[in-house]
XYZ file of C-alpha atoms in Angstrom:
495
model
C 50.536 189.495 204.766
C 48.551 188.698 207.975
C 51.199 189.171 211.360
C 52.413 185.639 212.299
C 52.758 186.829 215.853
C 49.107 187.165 216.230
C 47.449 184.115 216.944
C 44.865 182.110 214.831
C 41.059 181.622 216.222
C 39.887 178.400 214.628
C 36.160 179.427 215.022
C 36.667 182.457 212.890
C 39.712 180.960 210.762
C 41.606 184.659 211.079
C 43.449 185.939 213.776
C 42.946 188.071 216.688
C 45.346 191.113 218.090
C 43.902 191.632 221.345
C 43.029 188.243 222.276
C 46.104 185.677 222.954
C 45.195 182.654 222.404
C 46.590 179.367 221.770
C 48.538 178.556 217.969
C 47.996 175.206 218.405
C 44.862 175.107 216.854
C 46.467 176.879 213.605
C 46.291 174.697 210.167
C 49.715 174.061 209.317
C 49.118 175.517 205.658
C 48.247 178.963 207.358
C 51.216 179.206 209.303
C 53.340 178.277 206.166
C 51.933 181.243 204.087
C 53.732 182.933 206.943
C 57.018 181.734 206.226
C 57.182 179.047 209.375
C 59.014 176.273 208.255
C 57.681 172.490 209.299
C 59.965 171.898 211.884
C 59.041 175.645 213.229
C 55.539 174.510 212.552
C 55.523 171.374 214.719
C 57.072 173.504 217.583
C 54.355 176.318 217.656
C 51.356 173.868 217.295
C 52.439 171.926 220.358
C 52.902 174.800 222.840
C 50.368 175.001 225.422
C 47.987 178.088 225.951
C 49.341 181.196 227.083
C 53.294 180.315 226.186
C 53.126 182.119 222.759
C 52.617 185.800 224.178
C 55.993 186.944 223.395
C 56.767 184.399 220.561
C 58.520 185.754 217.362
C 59.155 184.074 214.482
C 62.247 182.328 213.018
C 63.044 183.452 209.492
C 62.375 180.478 206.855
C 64.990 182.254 204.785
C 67.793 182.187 207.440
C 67.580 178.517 208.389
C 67.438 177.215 204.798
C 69.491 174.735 203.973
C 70.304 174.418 207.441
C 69.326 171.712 209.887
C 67.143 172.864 212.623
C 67.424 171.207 216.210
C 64.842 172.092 219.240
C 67.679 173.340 221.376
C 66.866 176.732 220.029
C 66.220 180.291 221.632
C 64.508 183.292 219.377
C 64.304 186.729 221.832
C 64.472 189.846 221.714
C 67.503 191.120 223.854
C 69.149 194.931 222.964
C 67.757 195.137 219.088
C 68.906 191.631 218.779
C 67.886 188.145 218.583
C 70.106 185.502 220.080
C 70.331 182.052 218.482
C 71.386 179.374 220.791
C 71.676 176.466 218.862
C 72.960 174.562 216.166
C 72.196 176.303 212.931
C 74.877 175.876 210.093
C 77.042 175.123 213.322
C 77.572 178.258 214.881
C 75.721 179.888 217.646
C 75.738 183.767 218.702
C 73.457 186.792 219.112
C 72.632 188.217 214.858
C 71.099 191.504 214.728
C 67.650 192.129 214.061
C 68.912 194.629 211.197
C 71.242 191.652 209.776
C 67.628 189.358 209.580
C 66.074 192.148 207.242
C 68.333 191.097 204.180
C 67.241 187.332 204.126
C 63.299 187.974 203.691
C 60.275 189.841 204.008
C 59.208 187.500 206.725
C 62.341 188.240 208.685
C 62.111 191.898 208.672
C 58.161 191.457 209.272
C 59.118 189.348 212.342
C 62.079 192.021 213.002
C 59.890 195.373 212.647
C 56.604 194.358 213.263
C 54.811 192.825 216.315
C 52.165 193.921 218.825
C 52.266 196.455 221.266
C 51.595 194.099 224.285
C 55.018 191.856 223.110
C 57.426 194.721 222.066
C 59.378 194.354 225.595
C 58.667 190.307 226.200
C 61.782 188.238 225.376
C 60.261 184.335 225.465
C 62.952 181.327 225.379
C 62.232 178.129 224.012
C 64.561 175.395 225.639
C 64.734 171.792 224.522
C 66.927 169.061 224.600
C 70.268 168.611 222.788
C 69.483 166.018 220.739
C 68.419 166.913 217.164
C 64.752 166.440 215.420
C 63.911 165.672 211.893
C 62.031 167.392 209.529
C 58.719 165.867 210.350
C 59.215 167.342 214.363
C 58.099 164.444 216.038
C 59.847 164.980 219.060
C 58.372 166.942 221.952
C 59.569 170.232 223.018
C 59.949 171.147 226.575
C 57.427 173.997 227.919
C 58.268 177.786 227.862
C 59.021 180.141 230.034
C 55.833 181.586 231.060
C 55.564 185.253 229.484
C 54.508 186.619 233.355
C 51.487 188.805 231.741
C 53.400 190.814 229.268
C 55.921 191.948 232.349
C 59.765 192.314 231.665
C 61.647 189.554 233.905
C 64.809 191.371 235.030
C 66.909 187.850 236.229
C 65.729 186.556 232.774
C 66.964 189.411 230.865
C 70.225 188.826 233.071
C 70.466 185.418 231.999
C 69.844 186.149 228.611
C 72.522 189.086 228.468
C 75.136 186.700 229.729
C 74.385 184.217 227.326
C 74.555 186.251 224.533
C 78.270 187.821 225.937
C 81.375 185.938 224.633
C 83.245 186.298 228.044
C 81.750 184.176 230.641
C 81.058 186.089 233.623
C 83.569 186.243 236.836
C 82.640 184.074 240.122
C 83.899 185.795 243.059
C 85.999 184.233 244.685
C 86.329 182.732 247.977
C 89.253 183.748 251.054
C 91.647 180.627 251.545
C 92.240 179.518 254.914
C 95.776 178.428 254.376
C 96.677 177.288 257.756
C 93.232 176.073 258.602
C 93.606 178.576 261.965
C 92.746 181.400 260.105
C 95.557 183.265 260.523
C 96.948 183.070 257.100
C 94.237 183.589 254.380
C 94.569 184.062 250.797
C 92.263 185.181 248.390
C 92.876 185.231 243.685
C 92.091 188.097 242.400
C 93.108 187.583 238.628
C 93.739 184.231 237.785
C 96.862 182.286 236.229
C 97.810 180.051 233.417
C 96.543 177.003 235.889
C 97.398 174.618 238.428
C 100.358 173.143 236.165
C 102.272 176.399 236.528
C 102.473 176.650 240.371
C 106.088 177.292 241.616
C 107.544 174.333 243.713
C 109.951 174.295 246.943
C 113.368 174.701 245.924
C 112.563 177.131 242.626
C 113.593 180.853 242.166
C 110.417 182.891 242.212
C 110.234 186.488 240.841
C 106.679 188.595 242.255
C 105.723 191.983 242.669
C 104.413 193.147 245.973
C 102.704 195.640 247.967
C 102.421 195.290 251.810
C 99.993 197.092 253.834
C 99.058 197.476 257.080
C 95.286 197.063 258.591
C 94.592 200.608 258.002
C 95.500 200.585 254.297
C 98.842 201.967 254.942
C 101.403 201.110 252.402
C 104.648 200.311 254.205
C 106.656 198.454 251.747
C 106.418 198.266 247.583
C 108.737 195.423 245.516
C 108.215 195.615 241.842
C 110.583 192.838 241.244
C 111.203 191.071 244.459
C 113.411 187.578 243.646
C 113.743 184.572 246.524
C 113.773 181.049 246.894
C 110.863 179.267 248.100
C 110.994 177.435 251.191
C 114.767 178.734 252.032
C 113.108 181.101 254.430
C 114.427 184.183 252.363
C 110.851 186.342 252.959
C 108.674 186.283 255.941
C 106.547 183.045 256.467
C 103.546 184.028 254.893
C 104.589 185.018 251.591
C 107.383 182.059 251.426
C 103.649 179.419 252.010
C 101.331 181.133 250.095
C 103.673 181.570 247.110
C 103.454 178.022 246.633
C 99.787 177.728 245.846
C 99.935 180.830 243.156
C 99.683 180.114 239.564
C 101.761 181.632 236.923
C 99.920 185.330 235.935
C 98.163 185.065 239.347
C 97.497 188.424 241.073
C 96.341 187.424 245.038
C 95.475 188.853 248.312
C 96.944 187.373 251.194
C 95.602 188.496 254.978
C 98.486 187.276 257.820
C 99.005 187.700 261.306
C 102.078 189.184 263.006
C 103.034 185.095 263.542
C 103.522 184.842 259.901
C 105.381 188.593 259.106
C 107.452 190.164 261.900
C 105.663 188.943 265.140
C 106.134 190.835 268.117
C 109.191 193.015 267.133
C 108.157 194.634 263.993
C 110.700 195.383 261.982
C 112.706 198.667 260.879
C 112.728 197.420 257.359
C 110.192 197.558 256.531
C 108.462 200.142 259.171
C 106.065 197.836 260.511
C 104.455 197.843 264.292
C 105.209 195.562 266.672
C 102.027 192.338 266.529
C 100.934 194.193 263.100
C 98.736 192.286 260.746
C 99.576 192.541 256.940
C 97.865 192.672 253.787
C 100.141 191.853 251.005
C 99.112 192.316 247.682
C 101.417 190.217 244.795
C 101.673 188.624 241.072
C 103.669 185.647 240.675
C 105.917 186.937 237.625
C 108.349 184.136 237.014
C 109.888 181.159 238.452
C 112.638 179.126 237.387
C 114.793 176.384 238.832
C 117.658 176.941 241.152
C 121.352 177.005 240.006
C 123.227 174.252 239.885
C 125.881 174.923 242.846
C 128.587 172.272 241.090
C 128.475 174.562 238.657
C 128.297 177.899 239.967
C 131.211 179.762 239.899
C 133.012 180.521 243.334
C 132.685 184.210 243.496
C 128.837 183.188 243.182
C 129.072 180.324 245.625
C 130.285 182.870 248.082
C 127.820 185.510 247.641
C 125.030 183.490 247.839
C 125.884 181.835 250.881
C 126.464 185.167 252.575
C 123.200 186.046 251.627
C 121.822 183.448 253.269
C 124.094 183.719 256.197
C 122.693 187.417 256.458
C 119.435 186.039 256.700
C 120.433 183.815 259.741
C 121.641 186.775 261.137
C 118.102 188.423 260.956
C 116.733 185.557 262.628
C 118.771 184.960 265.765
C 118.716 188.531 266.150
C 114.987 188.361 266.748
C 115.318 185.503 268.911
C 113.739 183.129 266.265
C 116.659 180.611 266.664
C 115.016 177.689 264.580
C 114.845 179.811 261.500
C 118.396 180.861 261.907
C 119.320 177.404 262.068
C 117.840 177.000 258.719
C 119.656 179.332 257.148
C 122.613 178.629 258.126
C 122.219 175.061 257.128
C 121.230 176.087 253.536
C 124.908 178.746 253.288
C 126.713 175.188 254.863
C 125.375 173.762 251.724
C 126.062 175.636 249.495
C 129.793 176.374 250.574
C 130.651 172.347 250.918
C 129.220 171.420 248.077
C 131.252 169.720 245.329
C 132.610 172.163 242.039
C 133.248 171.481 238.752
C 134.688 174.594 238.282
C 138.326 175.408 239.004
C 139.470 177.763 241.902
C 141.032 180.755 239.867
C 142.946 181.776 242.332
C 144.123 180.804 246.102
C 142.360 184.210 247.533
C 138.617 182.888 246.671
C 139.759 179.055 247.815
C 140.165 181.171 251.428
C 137.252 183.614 250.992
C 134.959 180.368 250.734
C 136.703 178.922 253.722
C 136.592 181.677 255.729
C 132.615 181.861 254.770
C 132.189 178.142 255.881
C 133.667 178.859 259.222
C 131.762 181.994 259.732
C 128.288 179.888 259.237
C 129.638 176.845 261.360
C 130.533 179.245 264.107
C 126.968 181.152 263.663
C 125.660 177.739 263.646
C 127.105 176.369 267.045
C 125.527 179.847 268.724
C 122.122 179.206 267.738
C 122.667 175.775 268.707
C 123.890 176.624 272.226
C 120.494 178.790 272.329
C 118.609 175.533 271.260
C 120.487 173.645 274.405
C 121.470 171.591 271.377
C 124.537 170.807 272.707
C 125.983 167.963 270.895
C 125.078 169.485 267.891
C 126.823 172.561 268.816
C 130.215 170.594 270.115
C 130.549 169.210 266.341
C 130.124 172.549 265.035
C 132.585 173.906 267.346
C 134.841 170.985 266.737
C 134.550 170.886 262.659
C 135.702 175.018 263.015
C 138.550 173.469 265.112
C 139.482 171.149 262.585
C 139.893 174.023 260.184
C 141.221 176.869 262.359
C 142.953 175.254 265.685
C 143.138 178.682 266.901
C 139.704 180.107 266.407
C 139.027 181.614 269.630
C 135.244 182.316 269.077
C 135.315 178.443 268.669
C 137.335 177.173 271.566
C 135.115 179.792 273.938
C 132.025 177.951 272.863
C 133.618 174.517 272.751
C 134.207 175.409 276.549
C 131.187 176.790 277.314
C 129.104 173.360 275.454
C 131.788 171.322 277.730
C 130.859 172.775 280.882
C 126.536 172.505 280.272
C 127.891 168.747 279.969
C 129.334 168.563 283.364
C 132.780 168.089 281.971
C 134.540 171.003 284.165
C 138.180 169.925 283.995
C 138.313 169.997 280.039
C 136.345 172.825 279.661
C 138.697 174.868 281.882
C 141.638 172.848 280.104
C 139.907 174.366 276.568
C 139.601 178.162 278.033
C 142.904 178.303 279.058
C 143.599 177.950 275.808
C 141.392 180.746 274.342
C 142.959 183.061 277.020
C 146.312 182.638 276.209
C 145.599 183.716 272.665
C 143.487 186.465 273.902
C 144.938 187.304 277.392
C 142.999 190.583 277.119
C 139.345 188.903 276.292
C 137.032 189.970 279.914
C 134.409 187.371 278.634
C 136.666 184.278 278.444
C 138.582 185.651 282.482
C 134.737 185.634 283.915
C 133.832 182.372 282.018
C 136.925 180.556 283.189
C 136.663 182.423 287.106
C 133.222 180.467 286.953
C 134.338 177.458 285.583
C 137.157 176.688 288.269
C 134.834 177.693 291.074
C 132.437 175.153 290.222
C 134.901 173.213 289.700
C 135.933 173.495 292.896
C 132.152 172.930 294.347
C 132.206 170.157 292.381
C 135.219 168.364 294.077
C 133.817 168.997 297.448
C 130.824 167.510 296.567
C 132.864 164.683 295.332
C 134.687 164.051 298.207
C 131.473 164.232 300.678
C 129.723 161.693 298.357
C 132.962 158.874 298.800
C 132.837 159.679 302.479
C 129.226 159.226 302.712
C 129.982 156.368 300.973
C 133.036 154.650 302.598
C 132.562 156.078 306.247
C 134.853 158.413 308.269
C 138.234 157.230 307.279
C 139.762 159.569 309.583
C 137.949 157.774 312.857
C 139.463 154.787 311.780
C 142.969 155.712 311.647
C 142.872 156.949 314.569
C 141.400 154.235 316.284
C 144.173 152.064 314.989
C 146.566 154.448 315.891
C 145.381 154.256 319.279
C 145.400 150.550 319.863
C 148.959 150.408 318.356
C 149.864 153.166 320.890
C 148.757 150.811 324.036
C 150.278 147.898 322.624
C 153.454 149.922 322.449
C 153.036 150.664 325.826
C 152.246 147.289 327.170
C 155.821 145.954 325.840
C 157.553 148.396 327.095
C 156.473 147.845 330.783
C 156.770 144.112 329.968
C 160.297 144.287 328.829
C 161.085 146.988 331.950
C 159.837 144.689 334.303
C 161.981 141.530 333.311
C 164.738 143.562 332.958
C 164.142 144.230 336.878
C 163.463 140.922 337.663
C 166.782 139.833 335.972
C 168.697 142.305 337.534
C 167.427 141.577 341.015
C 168.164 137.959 341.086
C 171.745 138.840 339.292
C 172.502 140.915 342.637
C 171.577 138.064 344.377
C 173.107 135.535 343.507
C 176.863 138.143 343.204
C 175.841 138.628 346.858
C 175.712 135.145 347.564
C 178.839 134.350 345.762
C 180.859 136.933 347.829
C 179.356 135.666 351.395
């Protein structure tokens, strides 16, 4: 049997090996005898010249019984020949060795071929839309064959076609923030958008934080918080909530977002360090419901929070610790369906409420919140009466508000509990002498006001002085008068 792959000369009605030329010219009978099927047939004899270098032929025998559509693809990739299409309804790459069972034609077209075509791998691309047997449609051109050279990016494409995993996009760094400070970057996927944590959830990951020169300073197989309670440094507690479920990520931060200008001692990091924190979202599940949490819970979890507070003033990062204090409040007022087993935890959760309320009204002092941090004072009051911690703050709010006299009135009281406590003596020594400033001020500001009331008096006490005088020489002189003209007229009388 003449090669198929060599093309037909109509001039000499046989074919040629050395000399490509065009198929189109080929009687359909002849290309029959060499197992092309019609719809094959109708392809090949509308190609234009120089497209069939590298073209091999489709076994009759493997698309019988089949229906053949023009979105089909016949190289030669690795020893096999890809089939992109729809034949029996199922595309994939068949061997060339599989090919030899179903004809002689196929393992001619398998085996054989010309020496100039052994390394050429030629697609032919049409639309999706399906032909009938008489292959009226028109095909879309070919790839040109490039001479007989190999096309490298063409063999690429054709090698990721033919793979059953679709080939990994890299992808690109996230600016979080949008001040490119806080950048995160997948690298593994999740189970999709659907499975991202939200605020409020319990989130399990597993993380690895590094410092800029690769230096591994902290590793958390298993590290459990809730998102947006403020439990792990800034940047892990915002980019958490943009993982999916599965997803492994790389997350760049600055020192705003992980331990700022302090560092920390645990973990070692620099002061101003930027991270690299490497983590898997592993789980997350909803919160507890605190009504139903049982109060030996209730109380640890609220301490943990408290703890976290703690952190935060510490480092001076007073809105934070604020947060968390709020979130402990919470969770220690909130209502319980479950019964107080005994009058010991009924205290413990007290004493746990004051401790954050007390916390609270320092940070708020810091804040120069200072109504804020008079109702925290006062709600400890309510509880305790005696609470020094909250009568010297309640003093200290009182006196920021200009309201000397009760303030001192309110650290007396903390002293007499504590007559020992230096901090509340030099608090209260400062108190009463500006208390004192303050009354002179006071008292300059009604005189300024009113005049010199002393000049006055004193006038008045001056013109009631020489009236005083002026009736006593009056009544002086009568009496003279009347005693002179008494002598006279006695005198008289005895003459």
């Amino acid at each position: 049997m003449m090669n198929p792959q060599l093309p037909y000369s109509p001039s000499t009605g046989r074919t040629e090996g050395n000399h490509l030329n065009t198929l189109r010219g080929a009687p359909v009978h002849w290309l029959r005898e060499r197992g092309v099927d019609q719809s094959s047939c109708s392809v090949v004899r509308e190609q234009p010249i120089g497209r069939l270098a590298g073209w091999e032929e489709r076994s009759s025998t493997s698309c019988r019984g089949s229906k053949v559509t023009r979105k089909q693809k016949l190289s030669v990739v690795g020893g096999q020949r890809p089939v992109e299409g729809r034949i029996r309804g199922k595309t994939g790459c068949v061997p060339a060795a599989a090919m030899a069972d179903q004809g002689d034609d196929a393992q001619t077209a398998a085996d054989g071929g010309p020496d100039s075509t052994d390394d050429l791998g030629v697609r032919s691309r049409a639309d999706a839309e399906d032909t009938d047997s008489d292959g009226d449609a028109e095909p879309p051109p070919l790839e040109d064959a490039g001479g007989g050279k190999r096309d490298k990016s063409l063999e690429a494409d054709r090698a990721a076609e033919c793979s059953d995993s679709p080939v990994p996009q890299p992808e690109e760094w996230l600016d979080v923030l949008g001040n490119g400070q806080l950048k995160k970057k997948v690298l593994e996927a999740g189970q999709g958008p659907d499975s991202k944590p939200t605020k409020g959830q319990n989130v399990k990951v597993c993380l690895k934080t590094s410092l800029a020169d690769g230096t591994i300073v902290e590793e958390e197989p298993c590290l459990s918080f809730t998102v947006g309670d403020g439990d792990v440094i800034q940047a892990l507690d915002l980019t958490v909530l943009l993982m999916e479920m599965n997803e492994r990520a790389l997350v760049q931060t600055d020192a705003k977002y992980a331990f700022g200008a302090l560092g920390s001692n645990i973990p070692p990091v620099p002061p101003d360090a930027t991270l690299t924190l490497e983590l898997k979202l592993l789980e997350a599940t909803e919160a507890p419901d605190l009504e139903l949490m049982p109060p030996v819970e209730r109380i640890a979890l609220a301490g943990k929070k408290r703890e976290r507070g703690n952190e935060y003033y510490q480092r001076g990062d007073y809105a934070f610790a604020v947060n968390s204090y709020g979130i402990a409040l919470q969770i220690t007022e909130a209502s319980s369906r479950v019964d107080m087993t005994s009058q010991e935890e009924e205290e413990e959760l007290l004493d746990m409420k004051v401790k954050c309320l007390n916390n609270m009204a320092a940070t708020q002092l810091k804040l120069d919140h200072h109504e804020a941090a008079l109702r925290s004072c006062v709600s400890v009051l309510a509880h305790q009466p005696d609470n020094i911690k909250a009568l010297f703050r309640k003093g200290k709010v009182l006196a920021l508000q200009g309201e000397y006299a009760e303030a001192i009135k309110t650290l007396k009281c903390a002293l007499k509990l504590e007559p020992s406590n230096k901090t509340i003596h030099a608090e209260l020594s400062k108190l009463v002498k500006k208390h004192t400033e303050q009354k002179g001020v006071e008292q300059a500001m009604y005189k300024k006001m009113l005049g010199n009331p002393s000049s006055s008096v004193q006038q008045k006490h001056k013109v009631k002085s020489s009236w005083n005088f002026s009736w006593k020489w009056l009544f002086g002189a009568t009496a003279v008068a009347i005693g002179g003209v008494a002598l006279s007229v006695v005198i008289a009388a005895r003459n």
